[in-house]
Amino acid sequence: RTHADFAAVVRSLPPPVPFTPPARRRQEPLEISSSISGVRLEGRWQAGRLTKIETGLGDVTIDLTEAEFDDWDVKIVVHVNLGSITVIAPRGLDVRQVGRGTAVNSTLKEPIPGFPVVQLSASSNMGTIRLMHPKERRRRRWGWRRRRRQAASRS
């Protein structure tokens, strides 16, 4: 009947994202620091309860679509001096912006109650911050017909 009731039902189901086994969960924060190069977290990686990323010069890409979560509530703190920050979140994941007020370009859809929550504190001195869902791959519908016609005309 309410969002809280729906969230409780969703949390009782198998989790929508992979969770790290209890024996492998981080007790300390995951800290990544770079002075000149960018940071790309994509594929299967472990998002700790607290993840801190800081770069001086370079872009930061955080892809949460295949990440293993240590907890239902994860906090990610990102700071870039010169560069952009891109966060790619699966549909339904609740990404909440906290901390400093930096302009953010977000195309995220409405989160599903009961899904894991990512508290994002992102700041960039000179650059953009973008929140988005993964891009859907386009299927080629009639490409095979064109190739077949081109091959037949060459013969």
PDB file of C-alpha atoms in Angstrom:
ATOM      1  CA  ARG A   1       0.000   0.000   0.000  1.00  0.00           C
ATOM      2  CA  THR A   2       2.901   2.372   0.674  1.00  0.00           C
ATOM      3  CA  HIS A   3       6.425   2.772  -0.665  1.00  0.00           C
ATOM      4  CA  ALA A   4       7.799   1.357   2.597  1.00  0.00           C
ATOM      5  CA  ASP A   5       5.640  -1.775   2.260  1.00  0.00           C
ATOM      6  CA  PHE A   6       6.735  -2.223  -1.344  1.00  0.00           C
ATOM      7  CA  ALA A   7      10.400  -1.677  -0.376  1.00  0.00           C
ATOM      8  CA  ALA A   8      10.107  -4.354   2.327  1.00  0.00           C
ATOM      9  CA  VAL A   9       8.732  -6.842  -0.202  1.00  0.00           C
ATOM     10  CA  VAL A  10      11.494  -6.024  -2.724  1.00  0.00           C
ATOM     11  CA  ARG A  11      14.185  -6.455  -0.042  1.00  0.00           C
ATOM     12  CA  SER A  12      12.779  -9.903   0.837  1.00  0.00           C
ATOM     13  CA  LEU A  13      13.312 -11.080  -2.762  1.00  0.00           C
ATOM     14  CA  PRO A  14      16.718 -12.107  -4.165  1.00  0.00           C
ATOM     15  CA  PRO A  15      18.863  -8.976  -4.544  1.00  0.00           C
ATOM     16  CA  PRO A  16      18.697  -7.135  -7.885  1.00  0.00           C
ATOM     17  CA  VAL A  17      22.471  -6.533  -7.890  1.00  0.00           C
ATOM     18  CA  PRO A  18      25.248  -8.934  -6.874  1.00  0.00           C
ATOM     19  CA  PHE A  19      26.424  -8.660  -3.272  1.00  0.00           C
ATOM     20  CA  THR A  20      29.907  -9.484  -2.016  1.00  0.00           C
ATOM     21  CA  PRO A  21      30.036 -12.634   0.134  1.00  0.00           C
ATOM     22  CA  PRO A  22      30.296 -11.690   3.854  1.00  0.00           C
ATOM     23  CA  ALA A  23      33.827 -13.119   4.190  1.00  0.00           C
ATOM     24  CA  ARG A  24      35.148 -10.832   1.407  1.00  0.00           C
ATOM     25  CA  ARG A  25      33.460  -7.570   2.437  1.00  0.00           C
ATOM     26  CA  ARG A  26      35.750  -4.615   3.085  1.00  0.00           C
ATOM     27  CA  GLN A  27      36.058  -3.330   6.630  1.00  0.00           C
ATOM     28  CA  GLU A  28      38.001  -0.221   5.554  1.00  0.00           C
ATOM     29  CA  PRO A  29      37.079   2.250   2.787  1.00  0.00           C
ATOM     30  CA  LEU A  30      38.192   1.649  -0.803  1.00  0.00           C
ATOM     31  CA  GLU A  31      40.436   4.615  -1.658  1.00  0.00           C
ATOM     32  CA  ILE A  32      41.698   5.342  -5.185  1.00  0.00           C
ATOM     33  CA  SER A  33      43.952   8.305  -5.868  1.00  0.00           C
ATOM     34  CA  SER A  34      45.574   9.496  -9.085  1.00  0.00           C
ATOM     35  CA  SER A  35      47.418  12.699  -9.881  1.00  0.00           C
ATOM     36  CA  ILE A  36      47.482  12.769 -13.693  1.00  0.00           C
ATOM     37  CA  SER A  37      45.612   9.803 -15.169  1.00  0.00           C
ATOM     38  CA  GLY A  38      41.907   9.052 -15.099  1.00  0.00           C
ATOM     39  CA  VAL A  39      40.098   6.279 -13.219  1.00  0.00           C
ATOM     40  CA  ARG A  40      37.772   3.684 -14.800  1.00  0.00           C
ATOM     41  CA  LEU A  41      35.832   1.308 -12.562  1.00  0.00           C
ATOM     42  CA  GLU A  42      33.903  -1.006 -14.856  1.00  0.00           C
ATOM     43  CA  GLY A  43      33.089  -4.668 -15.215  1.00  0.00           C
ATOM     44  CA  ARG A  44      33.055  -6.773 -12.043  1.00  0.00           C
ATOM     45  CA  TRP A  45      34.459  -4.702  -9.165  1.00  0.00           C
ATOM     46  CA  GLN A  46      33.702  -4.421  -5.457  1.00  0.00           C
ATOM     47  CA  ALA A  47      31.910  -1.287  -4.276  1.00  0.00           C
ATOM     48  CA  GLY A  48      32.713  -0.987  -0.582  1.00  0.00           C
ATOM     49  CA  ARG A  49      30.440   0.654   1.949  1.00  0.00           C
ATOM     50  CA  LEU A  50      32.593   3.746   1.409  1.00  0.00           C
ATOM     51  CA  THR A  51      34.499   4.314  -1.829  1.00  0.00           C
ATOM     52  CA  LYS A  52      36.694   7.430  -2.225  1.00  0.00           C
ATOM     53  CA  ILE A  53      38.133   8.462  -5.582  1.00  0.00           C
ATOM     54  CA  GLU A  54      40.309  11.524  -6.134  1.00  0.00           C
ATOM     55  CA  THR A  55      42.156  12.638  -9.257  1.00  0.00           C
ATOM     56  CA  GLY A  56      44.003  15.796 -10.136  1.00  0.00           C
ATOM     57  CA  LEU A  57      43.750  15.604 -13.911  1.00  0.00           C
ATOM     58  CA  GLY A  58      41.671  13.055 -15.800  1.00  0.00           C
ATOM     59  CA  ASP A  59      38.196  11.652 -16.208  1.00  0.00           C
ATOM     60  CA  VAL A  60      36.489   9.303 -13.749  1.00  0.00           C
ATOM     61  CA  THR A  61      34.042   6.639 -14.955  1.00  0.00           C
ATOM     62  CA  ILE A  62      32.146   4.564 -12.390  1.00  0.00           C
ATOM     63  CA  ASP A  63      30.080   1.779 -13.949  1.00  0.00           C
ATOM     64  CA  LEU A  64      27.788   0.172 -11.356  1.00  0.00           C
ATOM     65  CA  THR A  65      26.030  -2.248 -13.739  1.00  0.00           C
ATOM     66  CA  GLU A  66      28.209  -5.270 -12.808  1.00  0.00           C
ATOM     67  CA  ALA A  67      29.646  -4.054  -9.491  1.00  0.00           C
ATOM     68  CA  GLU A  68      29.392  -6.187  -6.334  1.00  0.00           C
ATOM     69  CA  PHE A  69      27.928  -4.238  -3.429  1.00  0.00           C
ATOM     70  CA  ASP A  70      29.138  -4.707   0.158  1.00  0.00           C
ATOM     71  CA  ASP A  71      25.873  -3.392   1.612  1.00  0.00           C
ATOM     72  CA  TRP A  72      22.393  -2.168   0.647  1.00  0.00           C
ATOM     73  CA  ASP A  73      23.615   1.402   1.296  1.00  0.00           C
ATOM     74  CA  VAL A  74      26.875   2.415  -0.394  1.00  0.00           C
ATOM     75  CA  LYS A  75      28.556   5.827  -0.288  1.00  0.00           C
ATOM     76  CA  ILE A  76      30.802   6.999  -3.149  1.00  0.00           C
ATOM     77  CA  VAL A  77      32.856  10.191  -2.769  1.00  0.00           C
ATOM     78  CA  VAL A  78      34.489  11.514  -5.958  1.00  0.00           C
ATOM     79  CA  HIS A  79      36.577  14.667  -6.430  1.00  0.00           C
ATOM     80  CA  VAL A  80      38.224  15.723  -9.692  1.00  0.00           C
ATOM     81  CA  ASN A  81      40.186  18.941 -10.158  1.00  0.00           C
ATOM     82  CA  LEU A  82      40.159  19.001 -13.968  1.00  0.00           C
ATOM     83  CA  GLY A  83      38.052  16.397 -15.759  1.00  0.00           C
ATOM     84  CA  SER A  84      34.597  14.890 -15.966  1.00  0.00           C
ATOM     85  CA  ILE A  85      32.804  12.371 -13.758  1.00  0.00           C
ATOM     86  CA  THR A  86      30.453   9.792 -15.299  1.00  0.00           C
ATOM     87  CA  VAL A  87      28.374   7.399 -13.193  1.00  0.00           C
ATOM     88  CA  ILE A  88      26.545   4.601 -15.010  1.00  0.00           C
ATOM     89  CA  ALA A  89      23.813   3.029 -12.863  1.00  0.00           C
ATOM     90  CA  PRO A  90      21.512   0.095 -13.682  1.00  0.00           C
ATOM     91  CA  ARG A  91      17.826   0.868 -13.966  1.00  0.00           C
ATOM     92  CA  GLY A  92      16.028   0.895 -10.625  1.00  0.00           C
ATOM     93  CA  LEU A  93      19.118   1.688  -8.549  1.00  0.00           C
ATOM     94  CA  ASP A  94      18.605   4.676  -6.233  1.00  0.00           C
ATOM     95  CA  VAL A  95      21.449   7.188  -6.736  1.00  0.00           C
ATOM     96  CA  ARG A  96      21.121  10.084  -4.284  1.00  0.00           C
ATOM     97  CA  GLN A  97      23.292  13.151  -4.608  1.00  0.00           C
ATOM     98  CA  VAL A  98      24.685  14.387  -1.314  1.00  0.00           C
ATOM     99  CA  GLY A  99      27.403  16.805  -0.306  1.00  0.00           C
ATOM    100  CA  ARG A 100      28.553  19.818  -2.278  1.00  0.00           C
ATOM    101  CA  GLY A 101      26.241  21.414  -4.783  1.00  0.00           C
ATOM    102  CA  THR A 102      27.852  20.938  -8.196  1.00  0.00           C
ATOM    103  CA  ALA A 103      25.858  21.079 -11.431  1.00  0.00           C
ATOM    104  CA  VAL A 104      24.906  17.547 -12.477  1.00  0.00           C
ATOM    105  CA  ASN A 105      23.489  16.334 -15.779  1.00  0.00           C
ATOM    106  CA  SER A 106      21.258  13.398 -14.850  1.00  0.00           C
ATOM    107  CA  THR A 107      19.193  11.203 -17.165  1.00  0.00           C
ATOM    108  CA  LEU A 108      18.376   8.597 -14.497  1.00  0.00           C
ATOM    109  CA  LYS A 109      14.848   7.234 -14.339  1.00  0.00           C
ATOM    110  CA  GLU A 110      12.826   6.932 -11.130  1.00  0.00           C
ATOM    111  CA  PRO A 111      14.365   4.405  -8.667  1.00  0.00           C
ATOM    112  CA  ILE A 112      12.523   1.301  -7.506  1.00  0.00           C
ATOM    113  CA  PRO A 113      11.769   1.307  -3.755  1.00  0.00           C
ATOM    114  CA  GLY A 114      13.772  -1.352  -1.933  1.00  0.00           C
ATOM    115  CA  PHE A 115      16.659  -1.411  -4.418  1.00  0.00           C
ATOM    116  CA  PRO A 116      20.143  -0.604  -3.073  1.00  0.00           C
ATOM    117  CA  VAL A 117      20.939   3.056  -2.419  1.00  0.00           C
ATOM    118  CA  VAL A 118      24.108   4.794  -3.626  1.00  0.00           C
ATOM    119  CA  GLN A 119      24.861   8.084  -1.917  1.00  0.00           C
ATOM    120  CA  LEU A 120      27.004  10.022  -4.370  1.00  0.00           C
ATOM    121  CA  SER A 121      29.088  13.002  -3.315  1.00  0.00           C
ATOM    122  CA  ALA A 122      30.717  14.203  -6.535  1.00  0.00           C
ATOM    123  CA  SER A 123      32.574  17.441  -7.169  1.00  0.00           C
ATOM    124  CA  SER A 124      34.663  18.777 -10.029  1.00  0.00           C
ATOM    125  CA  ASN A 125      36.498  22.098 -10.066  1.00  0.00           C
ATOM    126  CA  MET A 126      36.543  22.264 -13.879  1.00  0.00           C
ATOM    127  CA  GLY A 127      34.485  19.598 -15.591  1.00  0.00           C
ATOM    128  CA  THR A 128      31.079  18.001 -15.861  1.00  0.00           C
ATOM    129  CA  ILE A 129      29.250  15.428 -13.772  1.00  0.00           C
ATOM    130  CA  ARG A 130      26.927  13.048 -15.589  1.00  0.00           C
ATOM    131  CA  LEU A 131      24.597  10.351 -14.229  1.00  0.00           C
ATOM    132  CA  MET A 132      23.173   7.921 -16.766  1.00  0.00           C
ATOM    133  CA  HIS A 133      21.847   4.425 -17.418  1.00  0.00           C
ATOM    134  CA  PRO A 134      23.805   2.029 -19.636  1.00  0.00           C
ATOM    135  CA  LYS A 135      23.194   2.589 -23.315  1.00  0.00           C
ATOM    136  CA  GLU A 136      21.056  -0.032 -24.966  1.00  0.00           C
ATOM    137  CA  ARG A 137      22.694  -1.756 -27.874  1.00  0.00           C
ATOM    138  CA  ARG A 138      20.922  -1.210 -31.150  1.00  0.00           C
ATOM    139  CA  ARG A 139      20.062  -4.285 -33.137  1.00  0.00           C
ATOM    140  CA  ARG A 140      20.744  -4.167 -36.821  1.00  0.00           C
ATOM    141  CA  ARG A 141      17.525  -5.093 -38.495  1.00  0.00           C
ATOM    142  CA  TRP A 142      18.099  -5.062 -42.220  1.00  0.00           C
ATOM    143  CA  GLY A 143      21.855  -4.858 -42.552  1.00  0.00           C
ATOM    144  CA  TRP A 144      22.143  -8.424 -43.787  1.00  0.00           C
ATOM    145  CA  ARG A 145      19.826  -7.673 -46.728  1.00  0.00           C
ATOM    146  CA  ARG A 146      21.956  -4.730 -47.850  1.00  0.00           C
ATOM    147  CA  ARG A 147      25.132  -6.794 -47.680  1.00  0.00           C
ATOM    148  CA  ARG A 148      23.471  -9.606 -49.644  1.00  0.00           C
ATOM    149  CA  ARG A 149      22.311  -7.170 -52.371  1.00  0.00           C
ATOM    150  CA  GLN A 150      25.768  -5.589 -52.602  1.00  0.00           C
ATOM    151  CA  ALA A 151      27.407  -9.003 -52.913  1.00  0.00           C
ATOM    152  CA  ALA A 152      24.899 -10.067 -55.610  1.00  0.00           C
ATOM    153  CA  SER A 153      25.459  -6.874 -57.624  1.00  0.00           C
ATOM    154  CA  ARG A 154      29.232  -7.403 -57.615  1.00  0.00           C
ATOM    155  CA  SER A 155      28.866 -10.911 -59.082  1.00  0.00           C
TER     156      SER A 155
END
